[in-house]
Amino acid sequence: MTTAVLPGHLAPFVVHFDDLDAMGIVHNARYAVFLERALSQWWSDRGHSYAGGRPTTSDVMHAVAEYSISYRTPVRGTGEIGVHFWLESLGETSAVYRFRILSADGATVHAEGRRVNVKLDPGTLRPAPWSDDARKHAGTLLARP
């Protein structure tokens, strides 16, 4: 038996009561927040974050240009889940992430989607190239054919 090696990173995540809607399932808007928090922590662990309200690198200055989520089956109640993300591609100024929200055991895909970030120059807010350090770390998230 072989085990598939997934690209990217799988972040354990906890669903809290305030993530739920009136039906006791995760509110649709929370899925984007789950990805945001998982990505932010991953990049922070690699030195790309904020300290004292200021960016630690220019690479944290980016905007979301596109976002899409397909909901497959609801996350019911609180507890552990997984946020799996990887880079589909890394351009000069953009990054295309793919992601899945999974059950804790990875057997159920609750949602999946795509997010495109564009790095911005802090002064002009125009697209700017990623740094060599960001490219080095991002390379570990790239899906390989």
N, CA, C and O atoms as a GROMACS GRO file, in nm:
protein
  580
    1MET      N    1   0.084  -0.118   0.000
    1MET     CA    2   0.000   0.000   0.000
    1MET      C    3   0.089   0.125   0.000
    1MET      O    4   0.189   0.130   0.072
    2THR      N    5   0.052   0.223  -0.080
    2THR     CA    6   0.127   0.349  -0.082
    2THR      C    7   0.041   0.459  -0.022
    2THR      O    8  -0.081   0.456  -0.029
    3THR      N    9   0.107   0.556   0.035
    3THR     CA   10   0.039   0.672   0.091
    3THR      C   11   0.072   0.792   0.005
    3THR      O   12   0.188   0.821  -0.023
    4ALA      N   13  -0.032   0.862  -0.036
    4ALA     CA   14  -0.012   0.981  -0.118
    4ALA      C   15   0.051   1.092  -0.034
    4ALA      O   16   0.011   1.115   0.080
    5VAL      N   17   0.149   1.157  -0.091
    5VAL     CA   18   0.212   1.271  -0.025
    5VAL      C   19   0.146   1.397  -0.081
    5VAL      O   20   0.152   1.425  -0.201
    6LEU      N   21   0.082   1.472   0.008
    6LEU     CA   22   0.013   1.592  -0.034
    6LEU      C   23   0.110   1.709  -0.043
    6LEU      O   24   0.203   1.720   0.037
    7PRO      N   25   0.091   1.796  -0.141
    7PRO     CA   26   0.175   1.915  -0.147
    7PRO      C   27   0.135   2.013  -0.037
    7PRO      O   28   0.025   2.004   0.018
    8GLY      N   29   0.224   2.105  -0.004
    8GLY     CA   30   0.188   2.213   0.085
    8GLY      C   31   0.195   2.179   0.232
    8GLY      O   32   0.284   2.108   0.277
    9HIS      N   33   0.099   2.232   0.306
    9HIS     CA   34   0.099   2.223   0.452
    9HIS      C   35  -0.041   2.190   0.502
    9HIS      O   36  -0.141   2.242   0.451
   10LEU      N   37  -0.048   2.104   0.602
   10LEU     CA   38  -0.174   2.072   0.668
   10LEU      C   39  -0.168   2.127   0.810
   10LEU      O   40  -0.090   2.080   0.892
   11ALA      N   41  -0.251   2.227   0.838
   11ALA     CA   42  -0.252   2.292   0.969
   11ALA      C   43  -0.370   2.242   1.051
   11ALA      O   44  -0.484   2.254   1.006
   12PRO      N   45  -0.344   2.187   1.170
   12PRO     CA   46  -0.456   2.154   1.257
   12PRO      C   47  -0.525   2.284   1.301
   12PRO      O   48  -0.460   2.386   1.321
   13PHE      N   49  -0.655   2.278   1.315
   13PHE     CA   50  -0.732   2.398   1.345
   13PHE      C   51  -0.849   2.359   1.434
   13PHE      O   52  -0.901   2.248   1.424
   14VAL      N   53  -0.891   2.450   1.522
   14VAL     CA   54  -1.003   2.423   1.612
   14VAL      C   55  -1.121   2.512   1.576
   14VAL      O   56  -1.107   2.634   1.567
   15VAL      N   57  -1.237   2.451   1.555
   15VAL     CA   58  -1.362   2.523   1.534
   15VAL      C   59  -1.420   2.556   1.672
   15VAL      O   60  -1.433   2.468   1.757
   16HIS      N   61  -1.453   2.683   1.693
   16HIS     CA   62  -1.511   2.729   1.819
   16HIS      C   63  -1.660   2.757   1.801
   16HIS      O   64  -1.710   2.767   1.690
   17PHE      N   65  -1.729   2.770   1.914
   17PHE     CA   66  -1.873   2.794   1.912
   17PHE      C   67  -1.910   2.917   1.829
   17PHE      O   68  -2.011   2.916   1.759
   18ASP      N   69  -1.829   3.023   1.837
   18ASP     CA   70  -1.863   3.145   1.763
   18ASP      C   71  -1.838   3.134   1.613
   18ASP      O   72  -1.866   3.228   1.539
   19ASP      N   73  -1.787   3.020   1.567
   19ASP     CA   74  -1.772   2.995   1.423
   19ASP      C   75  -1.900   2.937   1.363
   19ASP      O   76  -1.914   2.928   1.241
   20LEU      N   77  -1.994   2.899   1.449
   20LEU     CA   78  -2.115   2.829   1.405
   20LEU      C   79  -2.229   2.926   1.376
   20LEU      O   80  -2.237   3.035   1.432
   21ASP      N   81  -2.318   2.882   1.287
   21ASP     CA   82  -2.439   2.961   1.261
   21ASP      C   83  -2.554   2.905   1.346
   21ASP      O   84  -2.532   2.820   1.432
   22ALA      N   85  -2.675   2.952   1.321
   22ALA     CA   86  -2.791   2.912   1.400
   22ALA      C   87  -2.825   2.764   1.385
   22ALA      O   88  -2.895   2.707   1.469
   23MET      N   89  -2.776   2.700   1.278
   23MET     CA   90  -2.802   2.557   1.256
   23MET      C   91  -2.697   2.468   1.320
   23MET      O   92  -2.707   2.345   1.314
   24GLY      N   93  -2.595   2.529   1.382
   24GLY     CA   94  -2.490   2.450   1.446
   24GLY      C   95  -2.383   2.401   1.351
   24GLY      O   96  -2.306   2.311   1.384
   25ILE      N   97  -2.378   2.462   1.231
   25ILE     CA   98  -2.271   2.429   1.136
   25ILE      C   99  -2.183   2.552   1.118
   25ILE      O  100  -2.224   2.664   1.149
   26VAL      N  101  -2.062   2.532   1.069
   26VAL     CA  102  -1.972   2.645   1.048
   26VAL      C  103  -2.034   2.740   0.946
   26VAL      O  104  -2.074   2.699   0.836
   27HIS      N  105  -2.040   2.868   0.983
   27HIS     CA  106  -2.094   2.971   0.894
   27HIS      C  107  -2.004   2.982   0.771
   27HIS      O  108  -1.881   2.973   0.782
   28ASN      N  109  -2.064   3.000   0.656
   28ASN     CA  110  -1.988   3.002   0.530
   28ASN      C  111  -1.874   3.103   0.529
   28ASN      O  112  -1.770   3.077   0.470
   29ALA      N  113  -1.890   3.218   0.593
   29ALA     CA  114  -1.786   3.321   0.592
   29ALA      C  115  -1.663   3.281   0.674
   29ALA      O  116  -1.556   3.338   0.655
   30ARG      N  117  -1.678   3.185   0.762
   30ARG     CA  118  -1.567   3.146   0.850
   30ARG      C  119  -1.461   3.065   0.776
   30ARG      O  120  -1.345   3.064   0.819
   31TYR      N  121  -1.496   2.998   0.668
   31TYR     CA  122  -1.398   2.916   0.595
   31TYR      C  123  -1.282   3.002   0.546
   31TYR      O  124  -1.166   2.961   0.551
   32ALA      N  125  -1.312   3.122   0.498
   32ALA     CA  126  -1.206   3.213   0.452
   32ALA      C  127  -1.120   3.257   0.570
   32ALA      O  128  -0.998   3.273   0.556
   33VAL      N  129  -1.181   3.276   0.686
   33VAL     CA  130  -1.106   3.314   0.806
   33VAL      C  131  -1.014   3.200   0.849
   33VAL      O  132  -0.900   3.224   0.889
   34PHE      N  133  -1.063   3.076   0.840
   34PHE     CA  134  -0.979   2.961   0.876
   34PHE      C  135  -0.853   2.958   0.790
   34PHE      O  136  -0.743   2.939   0.842
   35LEU      N  137  -0.870   2.977   0.659
   35LEU     CA  138  -0.753   2.978   0.571
   35LEU      C  139  -0.661   3.095   0.605
   35LEU      O  140  -0.539   3.078   0.613
   36GLU      N  141  -0.717   3.213   0.626
   36GLU     CA  142  -0.637   3.331   0.658
   36GLU      C  143  -0.551   3.307   0.782
   36GLU      O  144  -0.433   3.339   0.783
   37ARG      N  145  -0.610   3.250   0.884
   37ARG     CA  146  -0.536   3.226   1.008
   37ARG      C  147  -0.428   3.120   0.988
   37ARG      O  148  -0.317   3.135   1.040
   38ALA      N  149  -0.458   3.016   0.914
   38ALA     CA  150  -0.358   2.911   0.890
   38ALA      C  151  -0.242   2.966   0.807
   38ALA      O  152  -0.126   2.940   0.839
   39LEU      N  153  -0.272   3.041   0.702
   39LEU     CA  154  -0.166   3.101   0.620
   39LEU      C  155  -0.084   3.201   0.701
   39LEU      O  156   0.039   3.202   0.693
   40SER      N  157  -0.151   3.285   0.777
   40SER     CA  158  -0.080   3.386   0.857
   40SER      C  159   0.016   3.321   0.955
   40SER      O  160   0.129   3.368   0.973
   41GLN      N  161  -0.027   3.213   1.020
   41GLN     CA  162   0.060   3.145   1.115
   41GLN      C  163   0.179   3.081   1.044
   41GLN      O  164   0.292   3.089   1.093
   42TRP      N  165   0.153   3.018   0.930
   42TRP     CA  166   0.260   2.953   0.855
   42TRP      C  167   0.368   3.056   0.816
   42TRP      O  168   0.487   3.032   0.836
   43TRP      N  169   0.325   3.170   0.761
   43TRP     CA  170   0.421   3.273   0.720
   43TRP      C  171   0.488   3.338   0.841
   43TRP      O  172   0.606   3.370   0.835
   44SER      N  173   0.415   3.356   0.949
   44SER     CA  174   0.473   3.414   1.071
   44SER      C  175   0.584   3.325   1.125
   44SER      O  176   0.687   3.375   1.170
   45ASP      N  177   0.564   3.195   1.121
   45ASP     CA  178   0.666   3.100   1.166
   45ASP      C  179   0.794   3.110   1.084
   45ASP      O  180   0.899   3.061   1.126
   46ARG      N  181   0.785   3.173   0.969
   46ARG     CA  182   0.900   3.188   0.880
   46ARG      C  183   0.949   3.333   0.872
   46ARG      O  184   1.026   3.370   0.783
   47GLY      N  185   0.904   3.415   0.967
   47GLY     CA  186   0.954   3.552   0.979
   47GLY      C  187   0.878   3.658   0.902
   47GLY      O  188   0.921   3.773   0.898
   48HIS      N  189   0.768   3.622   0.840
   48HIS     CA  190   0.688   3.717   0.762
   48HIS      C  191   0.559   3.744   0.836
   48HIS      O  192   0.463   3.667   0.826
   49SER      N  193   0.556   3.853   0.912
   49SER     CA  194   0.443   3.880   0.999
   49SER      C  195   0.437   4.028   1.033
   49SER      O  196   0.482   4.113   0.956
   50TYR      N  197   0.382   4.057   1.149
   50TYR     CA  198   0.377   4.193   1.202
   50TYR      C  199   0.431   4.191   1.344
   50TYR      O  200   0.408   4.096   1.418
   51ALA      N  201   0.503   4.295   1.380
   51ALA     CA  202   0.554   4.312   1.517
   51ALA      C  203   0.531   4.457   1.556
   51ALA      O  204   0.573   4.548   1.485
   52GLY      N  205   0.464   4.478   1.667
   52GLY     CA  206   0.435   4.614   1.709
   52GLY      C  207   0.349   4.690   1.609
   52GLY      O  208   0.360   4.812   1.598
   53GLY      N  209   0.264   4.617   1.538
   53GLY     CA  210   0.177   4.679   1.439
   53GLY      C  211   0.244   4.715   1.308
   53GLY      O  212   0.183   4.779   1.222
   54ARG      N  213   0.369   4.674   1.290
   54ARG     CA  214   0.445   4.704   1.169
   54ARG      C  215   0.484   4.575   1.099
   54ARG      O  216   0.513   4.476   1.166
   55PRO      N  217   0.486   4.573   0.966
   55PRO     CA  218   0.528   4.452   0.896
   55PRO      C  219   0.675   4.420   0.921
   55PRO      O  220   0.760   4.510   0.924
   56THR      N  221   0.705   4.292   0.939
   56THR     CA  222   0.844   4.250   0.957
   56THR      C  223   0.917   4.239   0.823
   56THR      O  224   1.039   4.247   0.819
   57THR      N  225   0.843   4.222   0.714
   57THR     CA  226   0.898   4.221   0.579
   57THR      C  227   0.797   4.286   0.485
   57THR      O  228   0.678   4.295   0.518
   58SER      N  229   0.843   4.330   0.370
   58SER     CA  230   0.750   4.390   0.273
   58SER      C  231   0.657   4.286   0.212
   58SER      O  232   0.556   4.321   0.153
   59ASP      N  233   0.691   4.159   0.226
   59ASP     CA  234   0.610   4.053   0.165
   59ASP      C  235   0.474   4.034   0.231
   59ASP      O  236   0.386   3.972   0.172
   60VAL      N  237   0.456   4.086   0.352
   60VAL     CA  238   0.324   4.074   0.415
   60VAL      C  239   0.227   4.179   0.360
   60VAL      O  240   0.108   4.176   0.391
   61MET      N  241   0.277   4.269   0.279
   61MET     CA  242   0.192   4.369   0.214
   61MET      C  243   0.139   4.308   0.084
   61MET      O  244   0.202   4.318  -0.021
   62HIS      N  245   0.023   4.248   0.094
   62HIS     CA  246  -0.039   4.189  -0.025
   62HIS      C  247  -0.191   4.203  -0.014
   62HIS      O  248  -0.245   4.220   0.095
   63ALA      N  249  -0.256   4.194  -0.127
   63ALA     CA  250  -0.402   4.203  -0.132
   63ALA      C  251  -0.456   4.077  -0.196
   63ALA      O  252  -0.391   4.016  -0.282
   64VAL      N  253  -0.575   4.039  -0.155
   64VAL     CA  254  -0.643   3.925  -0.217
   64VAL      C  255  -0.711   3.978  -0.343
   64VAL      O  256  -0.796   4.067  -0.337
   65ALA      N  257  -0.674   3.922  -0.457
   65ALA     CA  258  -0.729   3.964  -0.586
   65ALA      C  259  -0.848   3.878  -0.629
   65ALA      O  260  -0.938   3.926  -0.696
   66GLU      N  261  -0.847   3.752  -0.589
   66GLU     CA  262  -0.956   3.659  -0.623
   66GLU      C  263  -0.974   3.562  -0.507
   66GLU      O  264  -0.880   3.530  -0.436
   67TYR      N  265  -1.100   3.517  -0.490
   67TYR     CA  266  -1.128   3.417  -0.386
   67TYR      C  267  -1.248   3.336  -0.431
   67TYR      O  268  -1.349   3.392  -0.472
   68SER      N  269  -1.237   3.205  -0.424
   68SER     CA  270  -1.352   3.120  -0.452
   68SER      C  271  -1.350   3.001  -0.356
   68SER      O  272  -1.245   2.946  -0.324
   69ILE      N  273  -1.469   2.964  -0.311
   69ILE     CA  274  -1.485   2.850  -0.220
   69ILE      C  275  -1.602   2.766  -0.270
   69ILE      O  276  -1.708   2.819  -0.302
   70SER      N  277  -1.580   2.636  -0.278
   70SER     CA  278  -1.688   2.541  -0.305
   70SER      C  279  -1.711   2.462  -0.177
   70SER      O  280  -1.620   2.401  -0.122
   71TYR      N  281  -1.835   2.465  -0.131
   71TYR     CA  282  -1.871   2.397  -0.007
   71TYR      C  283  -1.920   2.257  -0.040
   71TYR      O  284  -2.010   2.242  -0.124
   72ARG      N  285  -1.863   2.157   0.023
   72ARG     CA  286  -1.896   2.017  -0.008
   72ARG      C  287  -1.990   1.955   0.094
   72ARG      O  288  -2.095   1.901   0.058
   73THR      N  289  -1.953   1.961   0.220
   73THR     CA  290  -2.037   1.908   0.328
   73THR      C  291  -2.009   1.990   0.453
   73THR      O  292  -1.894   2.023   0.480
   74PRO      N  293  -2.112   2.024   0.529
   74PRO     CA  294  -2.093   2.114   0.642
   74PRO      C  295  -2.002   2.057   0.751
   74PRO      O  296  -1.996   1.936   0.773
   75VAL      N  297  -1.931   2.147   0.817
   75VAL     CA  298  -1.862   2.113   0.940
   75VAL      C  299  -1.966   2.132   1.050
   75VAL      O  300  -2.018   2.242   1.069
   76ARG      N  301  -1.996   2.024   1.121
   76ARG     CA  302  -2.100   2.029   1.225
   76ARG      C  303  -2.036   2.041   1.363
   76ARG      O  304  -1.957   1.956   1.403
   77GLY      N  305  -2.071   2.145   1.434
   77GLY     CA  306  -2.027   2.161   1.572
   77GLY      C  307  -1.882   2.202   1.585
   77GLY      O  308  -1.813   2.231   1.487
   78THR      N  309  -1.838   2.204   1.710
   78THR     CA  310  -1.702   2.246   1.742
   78THR      C  311  -1.607   2.126   1.738
   78THR      O  312  -1.651   2.011   1.732
   79GLY      N  313  -1.479   2.155   1.740
   79GLY     CA  314  -1.379   2.049   1.743
   79GLY      C  315  -1.269   2.072   1.643
   79GLY      O  316  -1.260   2.179   1.582
   80GLU      N  317  -1.186   1.972   1.626
   80GLU     CA  318  -1.069   1.984   1.539
   80GLU      C  319  -1.103   1.956   1.393
   80GLU      O  320  -1.184   1.870   1.361
   81ILE      N  321  -1.037   2.032   1.307
   81ILE     CA  322  -1.041   2.012   1.162
   81ILE      C  323  -0.900   2.033   1.110
   81ILE      O  324  -0.808   2.058   1.188
   82GLY      N  325  -0.882   2.022   0.980
   82GLY     CA  326  -0.754   2.050   0.917
   82GLY      C  327  -0.771   2.153   0.807
   82GLY      O  328  -0.871   2.152   0.735
   83VAL      N  329  -0.674   2.241   0.794
   83VAL     CA  330  -0.670   2.338   0.685
   83VAL      C  331  -0.548   2.303   0.601
   83VAL      O  332  -0.434   2.324   0.644
   84HIS      N  333  -0.572   2.250   0.483
   84HIS     CA  334  -0.465   2.207   0.393
   84HIS      C  335  -0.451   2.311   0.283
   84HIS      O  336  -0.548   2.341   0.213
   85PHE      N  337  -0.332   2.367   0.267
   85PHE     CA  338  -0.311   2.466   0.161
   85PHE      C  339  -0.179   2.442   0.092
   85PHE      O  340  -0.086   2.385   0.149
   86TRP      N  341  -0.172   2.486  -0.032
   86TRP     CA  342  -0.050   2.474  -0.112
   86TRP      C  343  -0.055   2.583  -0.219
   86TRP      O  344  -0.158   2.646  -0.242
   87LEU      N  345   0.058   2.604  -0.284
   87LEU     CA  346   0.065   2.700  -0.394
   87LEU      C  347   0.052   2.626  -0.526
   87LEU      O  348   0.127   2.532  -0.554
   88GLU      N  349  -0.042   2.670  -0.605
   88GLU     CA  350  -0.057   2.618  -0.741
   88GLU      C  351   0.049   2.681  -0.830
   88GLU      O  352   0.107   2.616  -0.917
   89SER      N  353   0.073   2.811  -0.806
   89SER     CA  354   0.177   2.880  -0.883
   89SER      C  355   0.224   3.004  -0.807
   89SER      O  356   0.153   3.060  -0.724
   90LEU      N  357   0.346   3.043  -0.839
   90LEU     CA  358   0.405   3.163  -0.782
   90LEU      C  359   0.461   3.246  -0.896
   90LEU      O  360   0.556   3.205  -0.963
   91GLY      N  361   0.402   3.363  -0.918
   91GLY     CA  362   0.448   3.451  -1.023
   91GLY      C  363   0.544   3.556  -0.969
   91GLY      O  364   0.587   3.548  -0.854
   92GLU      N  365   0.576   3.652  -1.051
   92GLU     CA  366   0.665   3.760  -1.009
   92GLU      C  367   0.605   3.841  -0.894
   92GLU      O  368   0.674   3.877  -0.799
   93THR      N  369   0.474   3.870  -0.906
   93THR     CA  370   0.407   3.953  -0.805
   93THR      C  371   0.283   3.887  -0.746
   93THR      O  372   0.217   3.945  -0.659
   94SER      N  373   0.250   3.767  -0.791
   94SER     CA  374   0.127   3.702  -0.744
   94SER      C  375   0.154   3.561  -0.695
   94SER      O  376   0.256   3.500  -0.726
   95ALA      N  377   0.059   3.511  -0.617
   95ALA     CA  378   0.065   3.374  -0.566
   95ALA      C  379  -0.075   3.316  -0.573
   95ALA      O  380  -0.171   3.378  -0.525
   96VAL      N  381  -0.088   3.197  -0.632
   96VAL     CA  382  -0.217   3.131  -0.642
   96VAL      C  383  -0.219   3.014  -0.544
   96VAL      O  384  -0.150   2.914  -0.564
   97TYR      N  385  -0.298   3.029  -0.439
   97TYR     CA  386  -0.314   2.924  -0.338
   97TYR      C  387  -0.434   2.838  -0.372
   97TYR      O  388  -0.534   2.886  -0.426
   98ARG      N  389  -0.424   2.712  -0.341
   98ARG     CA  390  -0.538   2.620  -0.340
   98ARG      C  391  -0.551   2.572  -0.196
   98ARG      O  392  -0.452   2.569  -0.122
   99PHE      N  393  -0.671   2.536  -0.156
   99PHE     CA  394  -0.690   2.492  -0.018
   99PHE      C  395  -0.808   2.398  -0.005
   99PHE      O  396  -0.898   2.394  -0.089
  100ARG      N  397  -0.804   2.323   0.104
  100ARG     CA  398  -0.914   2.233   0.141
  100ARG      C  399  -0.935   2.244   0.292
  100ARG      O  400  -0.838   2.250   0.369
  101ILE      N  401  -1.059   2.245   0.333
  101ILE     CA  402  -1.094   2.235   0.474
  101ILE      C  403  -1.136   2.090   0.495
  101ILE      O  404  -1.231   2.042   0.432
  102LEU      N  405  -1.065   2.020   0.584
  102LEU     CA  406  -1.081   1.875   0.600
  102LEU      C  407  -1.129   1.839   0.739
  102LEU      O  408  -1.114   1.916   0.834
  103SER      N  409  -1.187   1.720   0.750
  103SER     CA  410  -1.214   1.664   0.882
  103SER      C  411  -1.079   1.638   0.949
  103SER      O  412  -0.976   1.634   0.883
  104ALA      N  413  -1.082   1.621   1.080
  104ALA     CA  414  -0.957   1.600   1.155
  104ALA      C  415  -0.879   1.480   1.104
  104ALA      O  416  -0.756   1.481   1.106
  105ASP      N  417  -0.950   1.377   1.060
  105ASP     CA  418  -0.881   1.257   1.010
  105ASP      C  419  -0.845   1.267   0.862
  105ASP      O  420  -0.784   1.176   0.806
  106GLY      N  421  -0.884   1.377   0.797
  106GLY     CA  422  -0.852   1.398   0.656
  106GLY      C  423  -0.941   1.324   0.559
  106GLY      O  424  -0.922   1.334   0.438
  107ALA      N  425  -1.039   1.249   0.609
  107ALA     CA  426  -1.122   1.166   0.522
  107ALA      C  427  -1.232   1.245   0.451
  107ALA      O  428  -1.278   1.204   0.344
  108THR      N  429  -1.275   1.356   0.508
  108THR     CA  430  -1.385   1.434   0.451
  108THR      C  431  -1.336   1.571   0.408
  108THR      O  432  -1.271   1.642   0.484
  109VAL      N  433  -1.367   1.607   0.284
  109VAL     CA  434  -1.340   1.742   0.235
  109VAL      C  435  -1.467   1.824   0.258
  109VAL      O  436  -1.570   1.800   0.194
  110HIS      N  437  -1.459   1.920   0.348
  110HIS     CA  438  -1.574   2.005   0.377
  110HIS      C  439  -1.587   2.119   0.278
  110HIS      O  440  -1.698   2.159   0.242
  111ALA      N  441  -1.474   2.171   0.233
  111ALA     CA  442  -1.474   2.281   0.137
  111ALA      C  443  -1.339   2.283   0.068
  111ALA      O  444  -1.240   2.233   0.120
  112GLU      N  445  -1.337   2.342  -0.050
  112GLU     CA  446  -1.211   2.360  -0.122
  112GLU      C  447  -1.220   2.487  -0.203
  112GLU      O  448  -1.328   2.534  -0.237
  113GLY      N  449  -1.103   2.542  -0.234
  113GLY     CA  450  -1.108   2.667  -0.307
  113GLY      C  451  -0.974   2.716  -0.356
  113GLY      O  452  -0.874   2.645  -0.357
  114ARG      N  453  -0.977   2.841  -0.397
  114ARG     CA  454  -0.862   2.905  -0.461
  114ARG      C  455  -0.857   3.049  -0.413
  114ARG      O  456  -0.960   3.115  -0.398
  115ARG      N  457  -0.736   3.097  -0.389
  115ARG     CA  458  -0.715   3.236  -0.346
  115ARG      C  459  -0.593   3.289  -0.419
  115ARG      O  460  -0.489   3.223  -0.424
  116VAL      N  461  -0.605   3.408  -0.476
  116VAL     CA  462  -0.494   3.473  -0.545
  116VAL      C  463  -0.453   3.597  -0.466
  116VAL      O  464  -0.535   3.685  -0.441
  117ASN      N  465  -0.326   3.602  -0.428
  117ASN     CA  466  -0.269   3.719  -0.359
  117ASN      C  467  -0.179   3.794  -0.456
  117ASN      O  468  -0.112   3.733  -0.540
  118VAL      N  469  -0.178   3.925  -0.445
  118VAL     CA  470  -0.085   4.009  -0.521
  118VAL      C  471  -0.005   4.090  -0.420
  118VAL      O  472  -0.061   4.162  -0.338
  119LYS      N  473   0.128   4.077  -0.429
  119LYS     CA  474   0.216   4.154  -0.341
  119LYS      C  475   0.216   4.299  -0.386
  119LYS      O  476   0.222   4.328  -0.505
  120LEU      N  477   0.210   4.390  -0.288
  120LEU     CA  478   0.203   4.533  -0.318
  120LEU      C  479   0.324   4.607  -0.263
  120LEU      O  480   0.376   4.573  -0.157
  121ASP      N  481   0.366   4.708  -0.336
  121ASP     CA  482   0.467   4.800  -0.285
  121ASP      C  483   0.399   4.884  -0.177
  121ASP      O  484   0.294   4.944  -0.203
  122PRO      N  485   0.456   4.891  -0.056
  122PRO     CA  486   0.391   4.964   0.053
  122PRO      C  487   0.368   5.113   0.024
  122PRO      O  488   0.273   5.172   0.075
  123GLY      N  489   0.454   5.172  -0.056
  123GLY     CA  490   0.441   5.315  -0.086
  123GLY      C  491   0.342   5.348  -0.195
  123GLY      O  492   0.266   5.445  -0.184
  124THR      N  493   0.340   5.266  -0.300
  124THR     CA  494   0.256   5.297  -0.416
  124THR      C  495   0.130   5.212  -0.424
  124THR      O  496   0.036   5.246  -0.496
  125LEU      N  497   0.127   5.102  -0.350
  125LEU     CA  498   0.018   5.003  -0.356
  125LEU      C  499   0.002   4.945  -0.497
  125LEU      O  500  -0.107   4.904  -0.536
  126ARG      N  501   0.110   4.942  -0.571
  126ARG     CA  502   0.116   4.878  -0.703
  126ARG      C  503   0.182   4.742  -0.687
  126ARG      O  504   0.257   4.721  -0.592
  127PRO      N  505   0.155   4.648  -0.778
  127PRO     CA  506   0.220   4.516  -0.768
  127PRO      C  507   0.372   4.529  -0.762
  127PRO      O  508   0.432   4.612  -0.830
  128ALA      N  509   0.432   4.445  -0.678
  128ALA     CA  510   0.577   4.446  -0.658
  128ALA      C  511   0.626   4.302  -0.648
  128ALA      O  512   0.550   4.214  -0.607
  129PRO      N  513   0.751   4.276  -0.683
  129PRO     CA  514   0.803   4.138  -0.679
  129PRO      C  515   0.820   4.086  -0.536
  129PRO      O  516   0.852   4.162  -0.444
  130TRP      N  517   0.799   3.956  -0.521
  130TRP     CA  518   0.825   3.888  -0.394
  130TRP      C  519   0.976   3.890  -0.368
  130TRP      O  520   1.056   3.889  -0.461
  131SER      N  521   1.014   3.892  -0.242
  131SER     CA  522   1.156   3.888  -0.205
  131SER      C  523   1.211   3.747  -0.228
  131SER      O  524   1.135   3.651  -0.242
  132ASP      N  525   1.342   3.736  -0.231
  132ASP     CA  526   1.406   3.605  -0.244
  132ASP      C  527   1.371   3.515  -0.126
  132ASP      O  528   1.351   3.395  -0.143
  133ASP      N  529   1.362   3.573  -0.006
  133ASP     CA  530   1.328   3.494   0.112
  133ASP      C  531   1.186   3.438   0.102
  133ASP      O  532   1.163   3.321   0.132
  134ALA      N  533   1.092   3.521   0.060
  134ALA     CA  534   0.954   3.474   0.044
  134ALA      C  535   0.948   3.365  -0.063
  134ALA      O  536   0.876   3.266  -0.046
  135ARG      N  537   1.021   3.383  -0.171
  135ARG     CA  538   1.023   3.281  -0.277
  135ARG      C  539   1.080   3.149  -0.227
  135ARG      O  540   1.031   3.042  -0.263
  136LYS      N  541   1.183   3.157  -0.143
  136LYS     CA  542   1.243   3.036  -0.087
  136LYS      C  543   1.139   2.959  -0.006
  136LYS      O  544   1.123   2.838  -0.025
  137HIS      N  545   1.069   3.027   0.083
  137HIS     CA  546   0.968   2.961   0.166
  137HIS      C  547   0.849   2.915   0.083
  137HIS      O  548   0.798   2.805   0.101
  138ALA      N  549   0.804   3.001  -0.008
  138ALA     CA  550   0.690   2.966  -0.092
  138ALA      C  551   0.718   2.842  -0.176
  138ALA      O  552   0.628   2.764  -0.204
  139GLY      N  553   0.843   2.825  -0.214
  139GLY     CA  554   0.880   2.708  -0.293
  139GLY      C  555   0.847   2.576  -0.225
  139GLY      O  556   0.823   2.476  -0.292
  140THR      N  557   0.846   2.576  -0.092
  140THR     CA  558   0.813   2.452  -0.019
  140THR      C  559   0.664   2.422  -0.024
  140THR      O  560   0.623   2.310   0.008
  141LEU      N  561   0.582   2.519  -0.065
  141LEU     CA  562   0.438   2.498  -0.075
  141LEU      C  563   0.393   2.465  -0.217
  141LEU      O  564   0.278   2.426  -0.238
  142LEU      N  565   0.483   2.480  -0.314
  142LEU     CA  566   0.445   2.459  -0.454
  142LEU      C  567   0.412   2.313  -0.483
  142LEU      O  568   0.485   2.222  -0.443
  143ALA      N  569   0.300   2.294  -0.551
  143ALA     CA  570   0.262   2.160  -0.596
  143ALA      C  571   0.354   2.121  -0.711
  143ALA      O  572   0.377   2.200  -0.802
  144ARG      N  573   0.405   2.003  -0.706
  144ARG     CA  574   0.495   1.952  -0.812
  144ARG      C  575   0.416   1.857  -0.902
  144ARG      O  576   0.338   1.775  -0.853
  145PRO      N  577   0.437   1.868  -1.034
  145PRO     CA  578   0.364   1.777  -1.126
  145PRO      C  579   0.408   1.633  -1.108
  145PRO      O  580   0.357   1.544  -1.176
   0.00000   0.00000   0.00000
